[in-house]
Amino acid sequence: MSFLLAGCLGGLGFGGGAEETVPVEPGTAQKGSNEIDLRRYLGPSYCPDLRIKADTQTLRRYKRGAEESDENLVWQGSLGETARECLYDASGNLTLRIGVSGRVLAGPQGGQTTVDLPIRIVVVKHDEAVLTSELKKVSVTIGPELSSVFSQVYEVTVPSPGNDRDYIIYVGFDEDSKR
């Protein structure tokens, strides 16, 4: 699975003899393109740790009005691999590309359906402040196999950490979002 995320996060493409580099808008560089994202070369080499927040790696939905038990499970989503890439702009801001992958399985009460998974991305300055907290949704279709995998890459921009190296990125399912 990690090789899939590496492909999603892209790589450098080199053109046939082109000597000019062109800045690329966030999220537009494609693997194998002739464009190089100059943000890869600006700023410090620091990139914050990425962690799955404790107790948020699994999300379960049960049959309405029924007890939360294995027999009443409609579907279960789980986070698997994560990855991050850090890009600095000319102003020193830090853009984080955060890759998340996982799987959704139908339970005994489930079947083929589409589910929306609420993924929360939070960047904190250790013991000081929340820099950003964003709720992202990923739609996953559970097909005839009664399971499906997903992978998604998100971009979040935060102020430069300066000389401090104390940012932490957390990802996880957000149980408190609308069901």
XYZ file of N, CA and C in Angstrom:
537
model
N 0.834 -1.195 0.000
C 0.000 0.000 0.000
C 0.871 1.249 0.000
N 2.042 1.186 0.654
C 2.867 2.388 0.735
C 3.361 2.819 -0.632
N 3.535 1.856 -1.565
C 3.962 2.251 -2.890
C 2.874 3.026 -3.613
N 1.606 2.764 -3.301
C 0.514 3.536 -3.900
C 0.560 4.986 -3.441
N 0.792 5.188 -2.145
C 0.857 6.551 -1.634
C 2.040 7.290 -2.219
N 3.162 6.597 -2.378
C 4.325 7.251 -2.953
C 3.991 7.740 -4.352
N 3.237 6.940 -5.110
C 2.822 7.356 -6.438
C 1.859 8.525 -6.391
N 0.976 8.540 -5.388
C 0.015 9.642 -5.257
C 0.704 10.950 -4.920
N 1.779 10.861 -4.160
C 2.457 12.077 -3.749
C 3.340 12.622 -4.849
N 3.511 11.859 -5.914
C 4.197 12.379 -7.093
C 5.701 12.306 -6.995
N 6.322 12.583 -8.091
C 7.770 12.590 -8.162
C 8.196 13.689 -9.082
N 9.487 13.823 -9.258
C 10.009 14.831 -10.166
C 10.000 14.275 -11.569
N 9.534 15.064 -12.516
C 9.576 14.658 -13.911
C 10.597 15.504 -14.631
N 11.350 14.898 -15.496
C 12.365 15.627 -16.251
C 11.984 15.599 -17.711
N 11.953 16.759 -18.326
C 11.550 16.879 -19.716
C 12.695 16.570 -20.651
N 12.348 16.317 -21.875
C 13.341 16.014 -22.891
C 14.098 17.265 -23.294
N 15.191 17.562 -22.625
C 16.058 18.672 -22.998
C 15.610 20.021 -22.501
N 14.484 20.128 -21.814
C 14.021 21.431 -21.340
C 14.925 21.910 -20.213
N 15.403 23.137 -20.302
C 16.299 23.682 -19.294
C 15.568 24.611 -18.342
N 14.359 24.979 -18.662
C 13.605 25.939 -17.869
C 12.720 25.202 -16.878
N 12.646 25.700 -15.644
C 11.734 25.119 -14.666
C 10.560 26.062 -14.471
N 9.415 25.490 -14.242
C 8.188 26.265 -14.116
C 7.520 25.914 -12.799
N 7.190 26.919 -11.957
C 6.476 26.595 -10.721
C 5.097 26.038 -11.041
N 4.637 25.132 -10.220
C 3.369 24.459 -10.436
C 2.436 24.789 -9.282
N 1.190 25.047 -9.588
C 0.198 25.280 -8.544
C 0.051 24.018 -7.714
N -0.255 24.155 -6.411
C -0.415 22.985 -5.546
C -1.393 21.987 -6.136
N -0.994 20.728 -6.105
C -1.877 19.656 -6.533
C -1.964 19.452 -8.024
N -1.187 20.206 -8.853
C -1.316 20.049 -10.291
C -0.190 19.253 -10.916
N 0.931 19.086 -10.226
C 2.036 18.332 -10.793
C 1.653 16.862 -10.872
N 1.890 16.252 -12.008
C 1.577 14.854 -12.201
C 2.868 14.093 -12.424
N 2.901 12.863 -11.967
C 4.079 12.039 -12.167
C 4.329 11.911 -13.656
N 5.552 12.154 -14.054
C 5.898 12.053 -15.453
C 5.693 13.353 -16.214
N 5.253 14.420 -15.574
C 5.072 15.684 -16.272
C 6.421 16.356 -16.444
N 6.466 17.388 -17.271
C 7.703 18.115 -17.527
C 7.889 19.274 -16.570
N 7.043 19.406 -15.580
C 7.107 20.543 -14.678
C 7.668 20.120 -13.320
N 8.455 21.004 -12.724
C 9.053 20.742 -11.423
C 8.470 21.734 -10.424
N 8.050 21.242 -9.280
C 7.499 22.092 -8.236
C 8.664 22.678 -7.440
N 8.936 23.959 -7.654
C 10.077 24.606 -7.012
C 9.964 24.649 -5.503
N 8.763 24.516 -4.968
C 8.586 24.551 -3.520
C 9.358 23.434 -2.826
N 9.711 22.396 -3.573
C 10.498 21.307 -2.998
C 11.874 21.771 -2.554
N 12.350 22.878 -3.106
C 13.719 23.319 -2.869
C 13.823 24.581 -2.023
N 12.699 25.122 -1.579
C 12.693 26.333 -0.759
C 12.608 25.964 0.717
N 13.189 26.777 1.559
C 13.025 26.611 3.004
C 13.829 25.474 3.595
N 13.641 25.255 4.899
C 14.403 24.228 5.607
C 13.954 22.821 5.208
N 14.731 21.854 5.613
C 14.403 20.465 5.296
C 13.462 19.851 6.333
N 13.049 20.634 7.322
C 12.183 20.138 8.392
C 10.802 19.772 7.868
N 10.309 18.600 8.281
C 8.959 18.157 7.966
C 8.403 17.497 9.231
N 7.275 18.003 9.764
C 6.752 17.503 11.044
C 6.374 16.027 11.005
N 6.372 15.407 12.182
C 5.909 14.026 12.318
C 4.427 13.956 11.983
N 4.028 12.824 11.400
C 2.630 12.554 11.088
C 2.207 11.351 11.922
N 1.116 11.523 12.676
C 0.638 10.468 13.559
C -0.864 10.270 13.384
N -1.298 9.030 13.544
C -2.737 8.766 13.615
C -3.122 8.973 15.072
N -4.074 9.885 15.296
C -4.491 10.203 16.668
C -5.052 8.953 17.341
N -4.656 8.750 18.582
C -5.068 7.563 19.330
C -6.581 7.371 19.284
N -6.995 6.159 19.089
C -8.410 5.753 19.080
C -9.225 6.365 17.950
N -8.580 6.834 16.873
C -9.332 7.381 15.736
C -9.014 6.646 14.430
N -8.351 5.496 14.509
C -7.967 4.782 13.300
C -9.081 3.900 12.754
N -10.157 3.696 13.524
C -11.271 2.860 13.088
C -12.580 3.607 13.294
N -13.492 3.444 12.336
C -14.819 4.052 12.418
C -15.839 2.975 12.090
N -16.812 2.799 12.956
C -17.842 1.768 12.762
C -19.227 2.402 12.741
N -20.084 1.847 11.889
C -21.488 2.248 11.861
C -22.338 0.998 12.065
N -23.323 1.158 12.954
C -24.190 0.044 13.320
C -25.603 0.296 12.806
N -26.393 -0.774 12.747
C -27.789 -0.684 12.351
C -28.496 0.284 13.297
N -29.287 1.214 12.723
C -29.986 2.223 13.533
C -30.858 1.582 14.606
N -30.732 2.152 15.814
C -31.552 1.705 16.920
C -31.123 0.378 17.529
N -30.081 -0.226 16.988
C -29.637 -1.527 17.492
C -28.420 -1.351 18.399
N -28.192 -2.360 19.206
C -27.026 -2.384 20.090
C -25.745 -2.382 19.249
N -24.717 -1.722 19.755
C -23.428 -1.691 19.063
C -22.704 -3.010 19.307
N -22.980 -3.979 18.427
C -22.368 -5.305 18.536
C -21.920 -5.754 17.151
N -21.078 -6.780 17.120
C -20.578 -7.292 15.841
C -21.713 -7.712 14.913
N -22.779 -8.280 15.460
C -23.907 -8.739 14.644
C -24.655 -7.580 13.983
N -24.606 -6.390 14.572
C -25.343 -5.235 14.061
C -24.467 -4.270 13.249
N -23.234 -4.673 12.959
C -22.309 -3.820 12.213
C -22.755 -3.681 10.762
N -22.892 -2.429 10.283
C -23.232 -2.156 8.889
C -21.949 -2.057 8.067
N -20.993 -1.262 8.532
C -19.680 -1.171 7.879
C -18.631 -0.689 8.868
N -17.383 -0.945 8.514
C -16.252 -0.507 9.327
C -15.174 0.041 8.402
N -14.690 1.250 8.735
C -13.575 1.852 8.005
C -12.345 1.853 8.882
N -11.193 1.671 8.268
C -9.956 1.712 9.046
C -8.877 2.428 8.244
N -8.054 3.172 8.959
C -6.917 3.846 8.348
C -5.743 2.889 8.336
N -4.979 2.937 7.253
C -3.811 2.076 7.128
C -2.538 2.897 7.079
N -2.095 3.186 5.894
C -0.846 3.909 5.683
C -1.075 5.418 5.652
N -0.069 6.157 6.086
C -0.074 7.612 5.973
C 1.281 8.046 5.435
N 1.309 9.218 4.832
C 2.563 9.789 4.325
C 2.421 11.297 4.328
N 3.560 11.996 4.306
C 3.499 13.451 4.229
C 4.691 13.945 3.440
N 4.479 15.119 2.838
C 5.514 15.814 2.083
C 5.409 17.280 2.465
N 6.528 17.944 2.628
C 6.538 19.328 3.071
C 7.128 20.222 1.991
N 6.405 21.301 1.689
C 6.827 22.248 0.666
C 6.766 23.654 1.242
N 7.824 24.422 1.086
C 7.875 25.797 1.573
C 7.707 26.735 0.390
N 6.943 27.832 0.583
C 6.817 28.824 -0.478
C 7.787 29.971 -0.216
N 7.818 30.940 -1.117
C 8.762 32.056 -1.019
C 8.533 32.893 0.239
N 7.319 32.875 0.789
C 7.016 33.616 2.015
C 7.367 32.823 3.269
N 7.784 31.580 3.104
C 8.138 30.750 4.242
C 7.007 29.893 4.765
N 5.808 30.031 4.196
C 4.700 29.181 4.631
C 5.003 27.729 4.293
N 4.451 26.837 5.065
C 4.670 25.406 4.899
C 3.385 24.763 4.398
N 3.446 24.161 3.215
C 2.316 23.406 2.692
C 2.603 21.934 2.928
N 1.673 21.277 3.587
C 1.802 19.858 3.905
C 0.910 19.064 2.965
N 1.480 18.126 2.259
C 0.707 17.166 1.478
C 0.606 15.930 2.347
N -0.616 15.576 2.685
C -0.860 14.487 3.628
C -1.623 13.386 2.905
N -1.017 12.223 2.835
C -1.630 11.071 2.180
C -2.186 10.114 3.215
N -3.395 9.636 2.963
C -4.071 8.715 3.872
C -4.670 7.599 3.034
N -4.484 6.362 3.481
C -5.130 5.238 2.804
C -5.763 4.329 3.840
N -6.694 3.518 3.394
C -7.360 2.609 4.304
C -8.310 1.687 3.583
N -9.209 1.089 4.347
C -10.137 0.099 3.807
C -11.488 0.258 4.487
N -12.547 -0.054 3.743
C -13.902 -0.108 4.294
C -14.452 -1.500 4.011
N -15.004 -2.121 5.043
C -15.579 -3.460 4.942
C -17.042 -3.423 5.333
N -17.871 -4.140 4.591
C -19.279 -4.278 4.967
C -19.388 -5.279 6.107
N -20.277 -4.994 7.052
C -20.529 -5.903 8.162
C -21.715 -6.804 7.867
N -22.145 -7.616 8.833
C -23.271 -8.534 8.649
C -24.578 -7.821 8.255
N -24.762 -6.571 8.675
C -25.972 -5.819 8.345
C -25.788 -4.912 7.126
N -24.621 -4.988 6.493
C -24.310 -4.103 5.379
C -24.362 -4.801 4.042
N -23.994 -4.055 3.035
C -23.963 -4.564 1.667
C -23.309 -3.522 0.788
N -23.639 -3.587 -0.502
C -23.086 -2.625 -1.440
C -23.684 -1.252 -1.156
N -22.832 -0.277 -0.987
C -23.279 1.083 -0.680
C -22.115 2.045 -0.858
N -22.397 3.321 -0.723
C -21.354 4.344 -0.699
C -21.384 5.000 0.669
N -20.213 5.135 1.275
C -20.111 5.755 2.592
C -19.189 6.968 2.508
N -19.469 7.960 3.334
C -18.614 9.137 3.445
C -17.846 9.035 4.749
N -16.531 9.009 4.626
C -15.675 8.910 5.799
C -15.178 10.292 6.181
N -15.402 10.706 7.442
C -14.922 12.011 7.910
C -13.491 11.892 8.453
N -12.545 12.500 7.753
C -11.148 12.454 8.177
C -10.749 13.835 8.671
N -10.260 13.892 9.890
C -9.832 15.150 10.497
C -8.310 15.242 10.396
N -7.825 16.399 9.926
C -6.394 16.694 9.882
C -6.162 17.877 10.807
N -5.270 17.687 11.780
C -4.966 18.731 12.749
C -3.450 18.916 12.777
N -3.011 20.174 12.695
C -1.595 20.489 12.842
C -1.466 21.339 14.098
N -0.607 20.892 15.016
C -0.425 21.598 16.275
C 1.027 22.008 16.448
N 1.189 23.108 17.165
C 2.512 23.511 17.636
C 2.581 22.930 19.038
N 3.492 22.010 19.270
C 3.541 21.202 20.495
C 3.286 22.029 21.755
N 2.274 21.614 22.501
C 1.907 22.206 23.796
C 1.577 23.696 23.740
N 1.318 24.248 22.549
C 1.029 25.677 22.467
C -0.296 25.991 21.795
N -0.467 25.543 20.563
C -1.650 25.974 19.823
C -1.987 25.007 18.695
N -3.270 25.018 18.314
C -3.721 24.320 17.116
C -3.538 25.297 15.959
N -2.741 24.925 14.969
C -2.500 25.793 13.816
C -3.612 25.672 12.788
N -4.120 24.462 12.604
C -5.247 24.242 11.708
C -5.925 22.929 12.083
N -7.227 22.890 11.872
C -8.016 21.685 12.069
C -9.036 21.656 10.948
N -8.891 20.691 10.046
C -9.761 20.632 8.872
C -10.424 19.271 8.771
N -11.727 19.294 8.491
C -12.476 18.067 8.273
C -12.556 17.827 6.771
N -12.125 16.664 6.357
C -12.161 16.263 4.950
C -13.087 15.065 4.838
N -13.744 14.946 3.716
C -14.615 13.787 3.476
C -14.061 13.001 2.298
N -14.098 11.687 2.422
C -13.755 10.823 1.307
C -14.915 9.849 1.119
N -15.443 9.801 -0.105
C -16.528 8.877 -0.430
C -15.922 7.567 -0.920
N -16.401 6.479 -0.362
C -15.902 5.157 -0.719
C -17.097 4.286 -1.083
N -17.026 3.626 -2.223
C -18.082 2.729 -2.657
C -17.704 1.297 -2.305
N -18.556 0.661 -1.532
C -18.385 -0.751 -1.204
C -19.088 -1.526 -2.311
N -18.319 -2.275 -3.065
C -18.849 -3.012 -4.208
C -19.269 -4.425 -3.862
N -19.427 -5.259 -4.893
C -19.873 -6.643 -4.697
C -18.935 -7.477 -3.824
N -17.658 -7.073 -3.752
C -16.704 -7.816 -2.920
C -16.918 -7.521 -1.435
N -17.765 -6.530 -1.142
C -18.101 -6.090 0.208
C -16.914 -5.490 0.951
N -15.935 -5.017 0.188
C -14.829 -4.255 0.763
C -14.268 -3.342 -0.317
N -13.608 -2.295 0.125
C -13.021 -1.343 -0.809
C -11.851 -0.650 -0.122
N -10.846 -0.302 -0.912
C -9.722 0.456 -0.383
C -9.830 1.890 -0.888
N -9.221 2.811 -0.160
C -9.219 4.207 -0.572
C -7.847 4.798 -0.303
N -7.510 5.819 -1.061
C -6.322 6.625 -0.779
C -6.620 8.037 -1.245
N -6.174 8.989 -0.471
C -6.471 10.389 -0.740
C -5.279 11.223 -0.298
N -5.017 12.292 -1.038
C -3.960 13.230 -0.661
C -4.603 14.598 -0.470
N -4.317 15.232 0.669
C -4.847 16.544 0.994
C -3.697 17.527 1.161
N -3.967 18.800 0.916
C -2.976 19.850 1.155
C -3.486 20.796 2.227
N -2.594 21.115 3.171
C -2.895 22.030 4.263
C -1.711 22.985 4.371
N -1.981 24.289 4.483
C -0.906 25.274 4.610
C -0.924 25.883 6.007
N 0.262 25.963 6.615
C 0.430 26.540 7.944
C 1.608 27.512 7.902
N 1.709 28.405 8.908
C 2.851 29.322 8.948
C 4.163 28.561 9.121
N 5.228 29.178 8.713
C 6.550 28.581 8.859
C 6.843 28.271 10.322
N 7.469 27.136 10.592
C 7.838 26.827 11.967
C 9.058 27.619 12.442
N 9.678 28.370 11.547
C 10.878 29.116 11.918
C 11.966 28.157 12.349
N 12.668 28.493 13.422
C 13.721 27.615 13.923
C 13.184 26.522 14.837
N 11.915 26.650 15.240
C 11.303 25.626 16.083
C 10.968 24.413 15.218
N 11.180 23.274 15.760
C 10.841 22.034 15.057
C 9.879 21.258 15.937
N 8.729 21.904 16.209
C 7.812 21.325 17.188
C 6.371 21.200 16.684
N 6.180 21.104 15.359
C 4.851 20.863 14.813
C 4.598 19.362 14.817
N 3.323 18.994 14.977
C 2.902 17.600 14.861
C 1.633 17.588 14.010
N 1.558 16.655 13.081
C 0.370 16.467 12.239
C -0.365 15.238 12.759
N -1.665 15.401 13.037
C -2.502 14.277 13.444
C -3.572 14.049 12.390
N -3.858 12.795 12.090
C -4.986 12.437 11.237
C -5.796 11.379 11.956
N -7.067 11.280 11.618
C -7.922 10.264 12.187
C -9.360 10.486 11.779
N -10.187 9.477 12.003
C -11.609 9.630 11.741
C -12.207 10.537 12.811
N -13.155 11.374 12.413
C -13.799 12.302 13.336
C -15.182 11.772 13.691
N -15.291 11.128 14.830
C -16.559 10.553 15.312
C -17.609 11.612 15.558
N -17.196 12.842 15.843
C -18.151 13.881 16.201
C -18.781 14.573 14.998
N -18.296 14.271 13.786
C -18.899 14.910 12.610
C -20.268 14.284 12.345
N -21.068 14.936 11.516
C -22.420 14.448 11.227
C -22.373 13.044 10.666
N -23.246 12.229 11.140
C -23.310 10.842 10.664
C -24.226 10.805 9.508
